[in-house]
């Protein structure tokens, strides 16, 4: 079992009171994070390539 699931199931259940919804959140959340990370990386790489980043 994913260590993140060990935390997310009880937290989701305590917030919703439903094991079904808690389970759905546990499986959907990593998918959403993966998709968001993909698009963030694309944005970040375009930003680096365009020279928008100014070194401090």
PDB file of N, CA and C in Angstrom:
ATOM      1  N   UNK A   1       0.840  -1.187   0.000  1.00  0.00           N
ATOM      2  CA  UNK A   1       0.000   0.000   0.000  1.00  0.00           C
ATOM      3  C   UNK A   1       0.881   1.246   0.000  1.00  0.00           C
ATOM      4  N   UNK A   2       0.486   2.218  -0.738  1.00  0.00           N
ATOM      5  CA  UNK A   2       1.182   3.488  -0.836  1.00  0.00           C
ATOM      6  C   UNK A   2       1.175   4.188   0.523  1.00  0.00           C
ATOM      7  N   UNK A   3       2.348   4.663   0.998  1.00  0.00           N
ATOM      8  CA  UNK A   3       2.366   5.358   2.296  1.00  0.00           C
ATOM      9  C   UNK A   3       1.442   6.579   2.326  1.00  0.00           C
ATOM     10  N   UNK A   4       1.295   7.249   1.196  1.00  0.00           N
ATOM     11  CA  UNK A   4       0.377   8.387   1.139  1.00  0.00           C
ATOM     12  C   UNK A   4      -1.058   7.963   1.370  1.00  0.00           C
ATOM     13  N   UNK A   5      -1.407   6.764   0.905  1.00  0.00           N
ATOM     14  CA  UNK A   5      -2.766   6.253   1.098  1.00  0.00           C
ATOM     15  C   UNK A   5      -3.036   5.976   2.568  1.00  0.00           C
ATOM     16  N   UNK A   6      -1.987   5.600   3.297  1.00  0.00           N
ATOM     17  CA  UNK A   6      -2.155   5.341   4.734  1.00  0.00           C
ATOM     18  C   UNK A   6      -2.583   6.595   5.474  1.00  0.00           C
ATOM     19  N   UNK A   7      -2.220   7.744   4.933  1.00  0.00           N
ATOM     20  CA  UNK A   7      -2.627   9.007   5.552  1.00  0.00           C
ATOM     21  C   UNK A   7      -3.897   9.551   4.945  1.00  0.00           C
ATOM     22  N   UNK A   8      -4.036   9.432   3.643  1.00  0.00           N
ATOM     23  CA  UNK A   8      -5.153  10.099   2.982  1.00  0.00           C
ATOM     24  C   UNK A   8      -6.498   9.429   3.240  1.00  0.00           C
ATOM     25  N   UNK A   9      -6.525   8.116   3.391  1.00  0.00           N
ATOM     26  CA  UNK A   9      -7.805   7.439   3.645  1.00  0.00           C
ATOM     27  C   UNK A   9      -8.411   7.897   4.968  1.00  0.00           C
ATOM     28  N   UNK A  10      -7.673   7.830   6.090  1.00  0.00           N
ATOM     29  CA  UNK A  10      -8.296   8.265   7.341  1.00  0.00           C
ATOM     30  C   UNK A  10      -8.659   9.750   7.361  1.00  0.00           C
ATOM     31  N   UNK A  11      -7.806  10.578   6.759  1.00  0.00           N
ATOM     32  CA  UNK A  11      -8.102  12.012   6.731  1.00  0.00           C
ATOM     33  C   UNK A  11      -9.341  12.268   5.878  1.00  0.00           C
ATOM     34  N   UNK A  12      -9.403  11.647   4.709  1.00  0.00           N
ATOM     35  CA  UNK A  12     -10.568  11.822   3.833  1.00  0.00           C
ATOM     36  C   UNK A  12     -11.836  11.300   4.497  1.00  0.00           C
ATOM     37  N   UNK A  13     -11.713  10.165   5.173  1.00  0.00           N
ATOM     38  CA  UNK A  13     -12.886   9.603   5.860  1.00  0.00           C
ATOM     39  C   UNK A  13     -13.349  10.536   6.985  1.00  0.00           C
ATOM     40  N   UNK A  14     -12.403  11.077   7.730  1.00  0.00           N
ATOM     41  CA  UNK A  14     -12.796  11.956   8.842  1.00  0.00           C
ATOM     42  C   UNK A  14     -13.457  13.236   8.333  1.00  0.00           C
ATOM     43  N   UNK A  15     -13.084  13.675   7.145  1.00  0.00           N
ATOM     44  CA  UNK A  15     -13.702  14.885   6.574  1.00  0.00           C
ATOM     45  C   UNK A  15     -15.050  14.611   5.918  1.00  0.00           C
ATOM     46  N   UNK A  16     -15.199  13.425   5.328  1.00  0.00           N
ATOM     47  CA  UNK A  16     -16.419  13.140   4.568  1.00  0.00           C
ATOM     48  C   UNK A  16     -17.377  12.194   5.275  1.00  0.00           C
ATOM     49  N   UNK A  17     -16.850  11.308   6.117  1.00  0.00           N
ATOM     50  CA  UNK A  17     -17.691  10.308   6.766  1.00  0.00           C
ATOM     51  C   UNK A  17     -18.087   9.166   5.850  1.00  0.00           C
ATOM     52  N   UNK A  18     -17.444   9.065   4.697  1.00  0.00           N
ATOM     53  CA  UNK A  18     -17.781   8.024   3.725  1.00  0.00           C
ATOM     54  C   UNK A  18     -16.515   7.296   3.295  1.00  0.00           C
ATOM     55  N   UNK A  19     -16.517   5.955   3.459  1.00  0.00           N
ATOM     56  CA  UNK A  19     -15.374   5.179   3.010  1.00  0.00           C
ATOM     57  C   UNK A  19     -15.254   5.196   1.490  1.00  0.00           C
ATOM     58  N   UNK A  20     -16.377   5.257   0.796  1.00  0.00           N
ATOM     59  CA  UNK A  20     -16.359   5.280  -0.675  1.00  0.00           C
ATOM     60  C   UNK A  20     -15.685   6.543  -1.191  1.00  0.00           C
ATOM     61  N   UNK A  21     -16.085   7.670  -0.653  1.00  0.00           N
ATOM     62  CA  UNK A  21     -15.491   8.941  -1.086  1.00  0.00           C
ATOM     63  C   UNK A  21     -14.021   9.007  -0.663  1.00  0.00           C
ATOM     64  N   UNK A  22     -13.714   8.519   0.532  1.00  0.00           N
ATOM     65  CA  UNK A  22     -12.320   8.501   0.990  1.00  0.00           C
ATOM     66  C   UNK A  22     -11.453   7.673   0.048  1.00  0.00           C
ATOM     67  N   UNK A  23     -11.960   6.524  -0.379  1.00  0.00           N
ATOM     68  CA  UNK A  23     -11.214   5.695  -1.324  1.00  0.00           C
ATOM     69  C   UNK A  23     -11.045   6.370  -2.672  1.00  0.00           C
ATOM     70  N   UNK A  24     -12.091   7.030  -3.135  1.00  0.00           N
ATOM     71  CA  UNK A  24     -12.013   7.728  -4.424  1.00  0.00           C
ATOM     72  C   UNK A  24     -10.979   8.856  -4.357  1.00  0.00           C
ATOM     73  N   UNK A  25     -10.988   9.603  -3.274  1.00  0.00           N
ATOM     74  CA  UNK A  25     -10.008  10.684  -3.109  1.00  0.00           C
ATOM     75  C   UNK A  25      -8.596  10.108  -3.117  1.00  0.00           C
ATOM     76  N   UNK A  26      -8.408   8.978  -2.455  1.00  0.00           N
ATOM     77  CA  UNK A  26      -7.091   8.358  -2.365  1.00  0.00           C
ATOM     78  C   UNK A  26      -6.555   7.964  -3.737  1.00  0.00           C
ATOM     79  N   UNK A  27      -7.426   7.536  -4.640  1.00  0.00           N
ATOM     80  CA  UNK A  27      -6.973   7.141  -5.972  1.00  0.00           C
ATOM     81  C   UNK A  27      -6.915   8.304  -6.959  1.00  0.00           C
ATOM     82  N   UNK A  28      -7.786   9.280  -6.815  1.00  0.00           N
ATOM     83  CA  UNK A  28      -7.837  10.394  -7.757  1.00  0.00           C
ATOM     84  C   UNK A  28      -6.729  11.417  -7.480  1.00  0.00           C
ATOM     85  N   UNK A  29      -6.421  11.656  -6.227  1.00  0.00           N
ATOM     86  CA  UNK A  29      -5.450  12.694  -5.858  1.00  0.00           C
ATOM     87  C   UNK A  29      -4.081  12.504  -6.515  1.00  0.00           C
ATOM     88  N   UNK A  30      -3.479  11.306  -6.525  1.00  0.00           N
ATOM     89  CA  UNK A  30      -2.179  11.158  -7.197  1.00  0.00           C
ATOM     90  C   UNK A  30      -2.255  11.381  -8.712  1.00  0.00           C
ATOM     91  N   UNK A  31      -3.380  11.023  -9.311  1.00  0.00           N
ATOM     92  CA  UNK A  31      -3.541  11.241 -10.756  1.00  0.00           C
ATOM     93  C   UNK A  31      -3.558  12.735 -11.058  1.00  0.00           C
ATOM     94  N   UNK A  32      -4.314  13.481 -10.264  1.00  0.00           N
ATOM     95  CA  UNK A  32      -4.385  14.933 -10.450  1.00  0.00           C
ATOM     96  C   UNK A  32      -3.006  15.552 -10.236  1.00  0.00           C
ATOM     97  N   UNK A  33      -2.293  15.112  -9.213  1.00  0.00           N
ATOM     98  CA  UNK A  33      -0.947  15.644  -8.965  1.00  0.00           C
ATOM     99  C   UNK A  33       0.003  15.338 -10.124  1.00  0.00           C
ATOM    100  N   UNK A  34      -0.093  14.147 -10.696  1.00  0.00           N
ATOM    101  CA  UNK A  34       0.771  13.772 -11.814  1.00  0.00           C
ATOM    102  C   UNK A  34       0.512  14.651 -13.025  1.00  0.00           C
ATOM    103  N   UNK A  35      -0.751  14.864 -13.348  1.00  0.00           N
ATOM    104  CA  UNK A  35      -1.103  15.707 -14.499  1.00  0.00           C
ATOM    105  C   UNK A  35      -0.671  17.150 -14.255  1.00  0.00           C
ATOM    106  N   UNK A  36      -0.926  17.660 -13.056  1.00  0.00           N
ATOM    107  CA  UNK A  36      -0.534  19.037 -12.740  1.00  0.00           C
ATOM    108  C   UNK A  36       0.978  19.195 -12.806  1.00  0.00           C
ATOM    109  N   UNK A  37       1.724  18.210 -12.326  1.00  0.00           N
ATOM    110  CA  UNK A  37       3.184  18.278 -12.350  1.00  0.00           C
ATOM    111  C   UNK A  37       3.708  18.288 -13.781  1.00  0.00           C
ATOM    112  N   UNK A  38       3.096  17.506 -14.652  1.00  0.00           N
ATOM    113  CA  UNK A  38       3.497  17.475 -16.060  1.00  0.00           C
ATOM    114  C   UNK A  38       3.373  18.867 -16.687  1.00  0.00           C
ATOM    115  N   UNK A  39       2.210  19.506 -16.488  1.00  0.00           N
ATOM    116  CA  UNK A  39       2.009  20.825 -17.081  1.00  0.00           C
ATOM    117  C   UNK A  39       2.872  21.884 -16.415  1.00  0.00           C
ATOM    118  N   UNK A  40       3.124  21.775 -15.116  1.00  0.00           N
ATOM    119  CA  UNK A  40       4.020  22.709 -14.447  1.00  0.00           C
ATOM    120  C   UNK A  40       5.426  22.593 -15.013  1.00  0.00           C
ATOM    121  N   UNK A  41       5.904  21.358 -15.227  1.00  0.00           N
ATOM    122  CA  UNK A  41       7.237  21.173 -15.799  1.00  0.00           C
ATOM    123  C   UNK A  41       7.338  21.765 -17.199  1.00  0.00           C
ATOM    124  N   UNK A  42       6.293  21.588 -17.988  1.00  0.00           N
ATOM    125  CA  UNK A  42       6.303  22.182 -19.337  1.00  0.00           C
ATOM    126  C   UNK A  42       6.394  23.696 -19.250  1.00  0.00           C
ATOM    127  N   UNK A  43       5.607  24.299 -18.365  1.00  0.00           N
ATOM    128  CA  UNK A  43       5.624  25.754 -18.189  1.00  0.00           C
ATOM    129  C   UNK A  43       6.998  26.216 -17.709  1.00  0.00           C
ATOM    130  N   UNK A  44       7.557  25.488 -16.730  1.00  0.00           N
ATOM    131  CA  UNK A  44       8.849  25.874 -16.166  1.00  0.00           C
ATOM    132  C   UNK A  44       9.954  25.802 -17.230  1.00  0.00           C
ATOM    133  N   UNK A  45       9.944  24.749 -18.037  1.00  0.00           N
ATOM    134  CA  UNK A  45      10.965  24.609 -19.078  1.00  0.00           C
ATOM    135  C   UNK A  45      10.842  25.703 -20.131  1.00  0.00           C
ATOM    136  N   UNK A  46       9.619  26.064 -20.524  1.00  0.00           N
ATOM    137  CA  UNK A  46       9.444  27.154 -21.480  1.00  0.00           C
ATOM    138  C   UNK A  46       9.936  28.471 -20.889  1.00  0.00           C
ATOM    139  N   UNK A  47       9.702  28.651 -19.608  1.00  0.00           N
ATOM    140  CA  UNK A  47      10.136  29.865 -18.933  1.00  0.00           C
ATOM    141  C   UNK A  47      11.660  29.948 -18.921  1.00  0.00           C
ATOM    142  N   UNK A  48      12.324  28.838 -18.646  1.00  0.00           N
ATOM    143  CA  UNK A  48      13.790  28.822 -18.663  1.00  0.00           C
ATOM    144  C   UNK A  48      14.330  29.086 -20.067  1.00  0.00           C
ATOM    145  N   UNK A  49      13.700  28.466 -21.082  1.00  0.00           N
ATOM    146  CA  UNK A  49      14.175  28.610 -22.454  1.00  0.00           C
ATOM    147  C   UNK A  49      13.999  30.028 -22.975  1.00  0.00           C
ATOM    148  N   UNK A  50      12.976  30.726 -22.499  1.00  0.00           N
ATOM    149  CA  UNK A  50      12.719  32.065 -23.000  1.00  0.00           C
ATOM    150  C   UNK A  50      13.540  33.132 -22.308  1.00  0.00           C
ATOM    151  N   UNK A  51      14.240  32.758 -21.245  1.00  0.00           N
ATOM    152  CA  UNK A  51      15.069  33.710 -20.528  1.00  0.00           C
ATOM    153  C   UNK A  51      14.293  34.563 -19.538  1.00  0.00           C
ATOM    154  N   UNK A  52      13.110  34.174 -19.165  1.00  0.00           N
ATOM    155  CA  UNK A  52      12.309  34.940 -18.197  1.00  0.00           C
ATOM    156  C   UNK A  52      12.927  34.928 -16.809  1.00  0.00           C
ATOM    157  N   UNK A  53      13.668  33.889 -16.493  1.00  0.00           N
ATOM    158  CA  UNK A  53      14.219  33.752 -15.160  1.00  0.00           C
ATOM    159  C   UNK A  53      15.438  34.664 -15.040  1.00  0.00           C
ATOM    160  N   UNK A  54      15.421  35.499 -14.023  1.00  0.00           N
ATOM    161  CA  UNK A  54      16.535  36.410 -13.778  1.00  0.00           C
ATOM    162  C   UNK A  54      17.280  35.895 -12.550  1.00  0.00           C
ATOM    163  N   UNK A  55      18.579  35.690 -12.706  1.00  0.00           N
ATOM    164  CA  UNK A  55      19.373  35.184 -11.590  1.00  0.00           C
ATOM    165  C   UNK A  55      19.483  36.261 -10.508  1.00  0.00           C
ATOM    166  N   UNK A  56      19.353  35.837  -9.288  1.00  0.00           N
ATOM    167  CA  UNK A  56      19.429  36.786  -8.168  1.00  0.00           C
ATOM    168  C   UNK A  56      20.867  37.004  -7.757  1.00  0.00           C
TER     169      UNK A  56
END
